Each structure stands twice: as structure tokens, then as C-alpha cells.
Amino acid sequence: MTKEFYIRDTAQVARDLLGKILVRKTAEGITKGMIVEAEAYYGELDPASHAYKGRRTPRNEAMWGPPSYAYVYFTYGMYYMLNVVTGKDGEARAVLIRAVEPLEGIELMRKRRKKKLESLKFGVKNSKDDLRELTNGPAKLTQAFDITRKENKIDMINSDLKIEENRGGLQSSFTIVACPRIGIKQGTEKKLRFYIDENLFVSKVIFKKGGVNVTS
DNA sequence: CGATAGATATCT
DNA sequence: GATATCTATCGA
């Protein structure tokens, strides 16, 4: 993707990221996945954002920086979340990548997810042999793609972590659903979460209020 | 399904 | 000291 792509309105970027390819290269190998779910965060203006009312700390510093950079943060004592910064430099806007559909490096994703599970003190239950379990959530996909604090502030236009145009032509058209964002306590009225309708890898489908279909 | 424990960096 | 853009498990 180009710099211009990310400079635009955050919700627009979130929508347009659906169907694009998240690519990750490490010494272990390469993993790829199609983005199927994303949320927009409007920094200073957004009660749900880490940068609400201009809060600027070492942790959320990346949000304030230039577009196309990664904002990776650690939360709940064990999880990393991946965002891409949008808007103009100095604006604190970002898109949270919430789910992808695995395309390449699936065995590697399995290995990484399994390793993480075993490191937790849970009772290492049987791993459900379900592809969806690899990447259908923001903290799951960062495990599967080995994304941690180290990837914070790297430019996602051309790095070992980047987003590419979908050239494979797989699923060229789809319906986009817009609904409230997940896991927030304020700013729930706005429909800033977008996902590909009917896609199996979407983290959570909201039946309650339903979403709005926005075909692009 | 719904409820809750889990672990810790970061902020107030 | 409280909180967090969550996940896995357990119980009904």
C-alpha cells in the first residue's frame, strides 16, 4: 500500500483494508493472511482511543506519528495488539487489525499459537484443530504472526511486517458490515468496526443490533 | 451460552 | 492501586 492510502480518513482506511494482505517475514518463515476485520480509532476525539483528549504517553506515542507505521501495544498482561497509524502526522488516528484469514505459513502459525498456549498456565487443553482458532482475534493473530513490541513503530509499507494489495484475485468482491466496536466501554454508539460479511474468520458476529451493510 | 480467571506494563 | 481495543476455560 502507499503512504497516500493511509493519510485518508481512518474509517475509510479501515474499510479499504478489508481484503488486503498482511505479510510477515521472520527467520522462521513467512506468513500471510487476508484482513477480514478492522476498527477505526479517532485519537483525540474518540473516547475509546488511547489518545482521547490528547493523551500522549510513551506507550501510545506511535499513534501520534506518521501514517503507515505500526502501533503495537501490550495489554491484559499477556497480549499484543496490532494497529496501523492513519491520518496526518500528529493526529493520533489508527486502525486496529482484528482478524485475518490465513493464506500462507499455516503450519508456522499453528506452531506459534501452540507454543503460546503451552506457556500459559492453563491446563493445556486439547488444541481444537480449527483453522479459525489461529487468527480470528486481535491477540491471536499477533501470536500467529509473531508480532510483539519489537514491531512497534515500524513502517508497514515495506518492512518484514507490511500490508500488500490483494493481487491474487481471491475474493475480489464482498459485502462489508459496519457495527459498533468490540471491547470498549465508551464510544460504542458509532459504527467503526468493519468486517467482511459471512467470512468465517471474523472474531465475533454481533446479532443484537445488527450491523449496516456497506457494499464497497 | 454466560461468567470469570489469567498476568503485567502502563497510567493515575 | 486500577485499568486494559482479550482469550481460554469452565459450568449450566
PDB file of N, CA and C (backbone and C1' of nucleotides) in Angstrom, chain C:
ATOM      1  P    DG C   1      -1.500  -0.305  47.483  1.00  0.00           P
ATOM      2  O5'  DG C   1      -2.558  -0.148  46.301  1.00  0.00           O
ATOM      3  C5'  DG C   1      -3.733   0.585  46.667  1.00  0.00           C
ATOM      4  C4'  DG C   1      -4.433   1.001  45.406  1.00  0.00           C
ATOM      5  C3'  DG C   1      -5.218  -0.139  44.762  1.00  0.00           C
ATOM      6  O3'  DG C   1      -6.456   0.420  44.338  1.00  0.00           O
ATOM      7  C1'  DG C   1      -3.722   0.785  43.172  1.00  0.00           C
ATOM      8  P    DA C   2      -7.643  -0.524  43.901  1.00  0.00           P
ATOM      9  O5'  DA C   2      -7.776  -0.045  42.376  1.00  0.00           O
ATOM     10  C5'  DA C   2      -7.862   1.334  42.073  1.00  0.00           C
ATOM     11  C4'  DA C   2      -7.908   1.489  40.567  1.00  0.00           C
ATOM     12  C3'  DA C   2      -8.818   0.481  39.859  1.00  0.00           C
ATOM     13  O3'  DA C   2      -9.611   1.205  38.950  1.00  0.00           O
ATOM     14  C1'  DA C   2      -6.597   0.340  38.981  1.00  0.00           C
ATOM     15  P    DT C   3     -10.765   0.481  38.093  1.00  0.00           P
ATOM     16  O5'  DT C   3     -10.038   0.428  36.685  1.00  0.00           O
ATOM     17  C5'  DT C   3      -9.361   1.587  36.194  1.00  0.00           C
ATOM     18  C4'  DT C   3      -8.507   1.184  35.008  1.00  0.00           C
ATOM     19  C3'  DT C   3      -9.217   0.260  34.000  1.00  0.00           C
ATOM     20  O3'  DT C   3      -9.250   0.930  32.760  1.00  0.00           O
ATOM     21  C1'  DT C   3      -7.024  -0.489  34.457  1.00  0.00           C
ATOM     22  P    DA C   4     -10.243   0.447  31.575  1.00  0.00           P
ATOM     23  O5'  DA C   4      -9.218  -0.268  30.581  1.00  0.00           O
ATOM     24  C5'  DA C   4      -8.104   0.448  30.064  1.00  0.00           C
ATOM     25  C4'  DA C   4      -7.200  -0.515  29.310  1.00  0.00           C
ATOM     26  C3'  DA C   4      -7.931  -1.448  28.333  1.00  0.00           C
ATOM     27  O3'  DA C   4      -7.131  -1.617  27.174  1.00  0.00           O
ATOM     28  C1'  DA C   4      -6.702  -2.724  29.856  1.00  0.00           C
ATOM     29  P    DT C   5      -7.390  -0.657  25.892  1.00  0.00           P
ATOM     30  O5'  DT C   5      -8.135  -1.652  24.881  1.00  0.00           O
ATOM     31  C5'  DT C   5      -9.482  -2.053  25.071  1.00  0.00           C
ATOM     32  C4'  DT C   5     -10.000  -2.708  23.786  1.00  0.00           C
ATOM     33  C3'  DT C   5      -9.182  -3.894  23.290  1.00  0.00           C
ATOM     34  O3'  DT C   5     -10.030  -4.766  22.504  1.00  0.00           O
ATOM     35  C1'  DT C   5      -9.051  -2.164  21.711  1.00  0.00           C
ATOM     36  P    DC C   6     -10.607  -6.029  23.346  1.00  0.00           P
ATOM     37  O5'  DC C   6      -9.271  -6.760  23.828  1.00  0.00           O
ATOM     38  C5'  DC C   6      -8.315  -7.307  22.904  1.00  0.00           C
ATOM     39  C4'  DC C   6      -7.904  -8.702  23.339  1.00  0.00           C
ATOM     40  C3'  DC C   6      -8.791  -9.807  22.795  1.00  0.00           C
ATOM     41  O3'  DC C   6      -7.966 -10.770  22.158  1.00  0.00           O
ATOM     42  C1'  DC C   6      -8.507 -10.077  25.129  1.00  0.00           C
ATOM     43  P    DT C   7      -8.599 -11.975  21.347  1.00  0.00           P
ATOM     44  O5'  DT C   7      -8.353 -13.176  22.368  1.00  0.00           O
ATOM     45  C5'  DT C   7      -7.031 -13.411  22.825  1.00  0.00           C
ATOM     46  C4'  DT C   7      -7.017 -14.570  23.799  1.00  0.00           C
ATOM     47  C3'  DT C   7      -7.737 -15.815  23.293  1.00  0.00           C
ATOM     48  O3'  DT C   7      -6.823 -16.884  23.477  1.00  0.00           O
ATOM     49  C1'  DT C   7      -8.507 -15.228  25.461  1.00  0.00           C
ATOM     50  P    DA C   8      -7.134 -18.306  22.838  1.00  0.00           P
ATOM     51  O5'  DA C   8      -7.518 -19.158  24.121  1.00  0.00           O
ATOM     52  C5'  DA C   8      -6.511 -19.367  25.086  1.00  0.00           C
ATOM     53  C4'  DA C   8      -7.116 -20.019  26.301  1.00  0.00           C
ATOM     54  C3'  DA C   8      -7.835 -21.325  25.992  1.00  0.00           C
ATOM     55  O3'  DA C   8      -7.293 -22.313  26.847  1.00  0.00           O
ATOM     56  C1'  DA C   8      -9.260 -19.843  27.223  1.00  0.00           C
ATOM     57  P    DT C   9      -7.779 -23.796  26.816  1.00  0.00           P
ATOM     58  O5'  DT C   9      -8.856 -23.759  27.994  1.00  0.00           O
ATOM     59  C5'  DT C   9      -8.387 -23.414  29.294  1.00  0.00           C
ATOM     60  C4'  DT C   9      -9.539 -23.194  30.241  1.00  0.00           C
ATOM     61  C3'  DT C   9     -10.476 -24.406  30.356  1.00  0.00           C
ATOM     62  O3'  DT C   9     -10.420 -24.859  31.685  1.00  0.00           O
ATOM     63  C1'  DT C   9     -11.687 -22.374  30.178  1.00  0.00           C
ATOM     64  P    DC C  10     -10.930 -26.313  32.067  1.00  0.00           P
ATOM     65  O5'  DC C  10     -12.233 -25.924  32.915  1.00  0.00           O
ATOM     66  C5'  DC C  10     -12.152 -24.887  33.914  1.00  0.00           C
ATOM     67  C4'  DC C  10     -13.550 -24.464  34.305  1.00  0.00           C
ATOM     68  C3'  DC C  10     -14.544 -25.628  34.405  1.00  0.00           C
ATOM     69  O3'  DC C  10     -15.313 -25.523  35.580  1.00  0.00           O
ATOM     70  C1'  DC C  10     -15.400 -23.953  32.999  1.00  0.00           C
ATOM     71  P    DG C  11     -16.110 -26.820  36.108  1.00  0.00           P
ATOM     72  O5'  DG C  11     -17.561 -26.238  36.366  1.00  0.00           O
ATOM     73  C5'  DG C  11     -17.763 -24.894  36.831  1.00  0.00           C
ATOM     74  C4'  DG C  11     -19.137 -24.418  36.398  1.00  0.00           C
ATOM     75  C3'  DG C  11     -20.223 -25.504  36.452  1.00  0.00           C
ATOM     76  O3'  DG C  11     -21.450 -24.931  36.881  1.00  0.00           O
ATOM     77  C1'  DG C  11     -20.109 -24.649  34.283  1.00  0.00           C
ATOM     78  P    DA C  12     -22.712 -25.869  37.263  1.00  0.00           P
ATOM     79  O5'  DA C  12     -23.859 -25.292  36.335  1.00  0.00           O
ATOM     80  C5'  DA C  12     -24.179 -23.899  36.354  1.00  0.00           C
ATOM     81  C4'  DA C  12     -25.166 -23.582  35.226  1.00  0.00           C
ATOM     82  C3'  DA C  12     -26.348 -24.568  35.150  1.00  0.00           C
ATOM     83  O3'  DA C  12     -27.523 -23.847  34.812  1.00  0.00           O
ATOM     84  C1'  DA C  12     -25.157 -24.605  33.087  1.00  0.00           C
TER      85       DA C  12
END
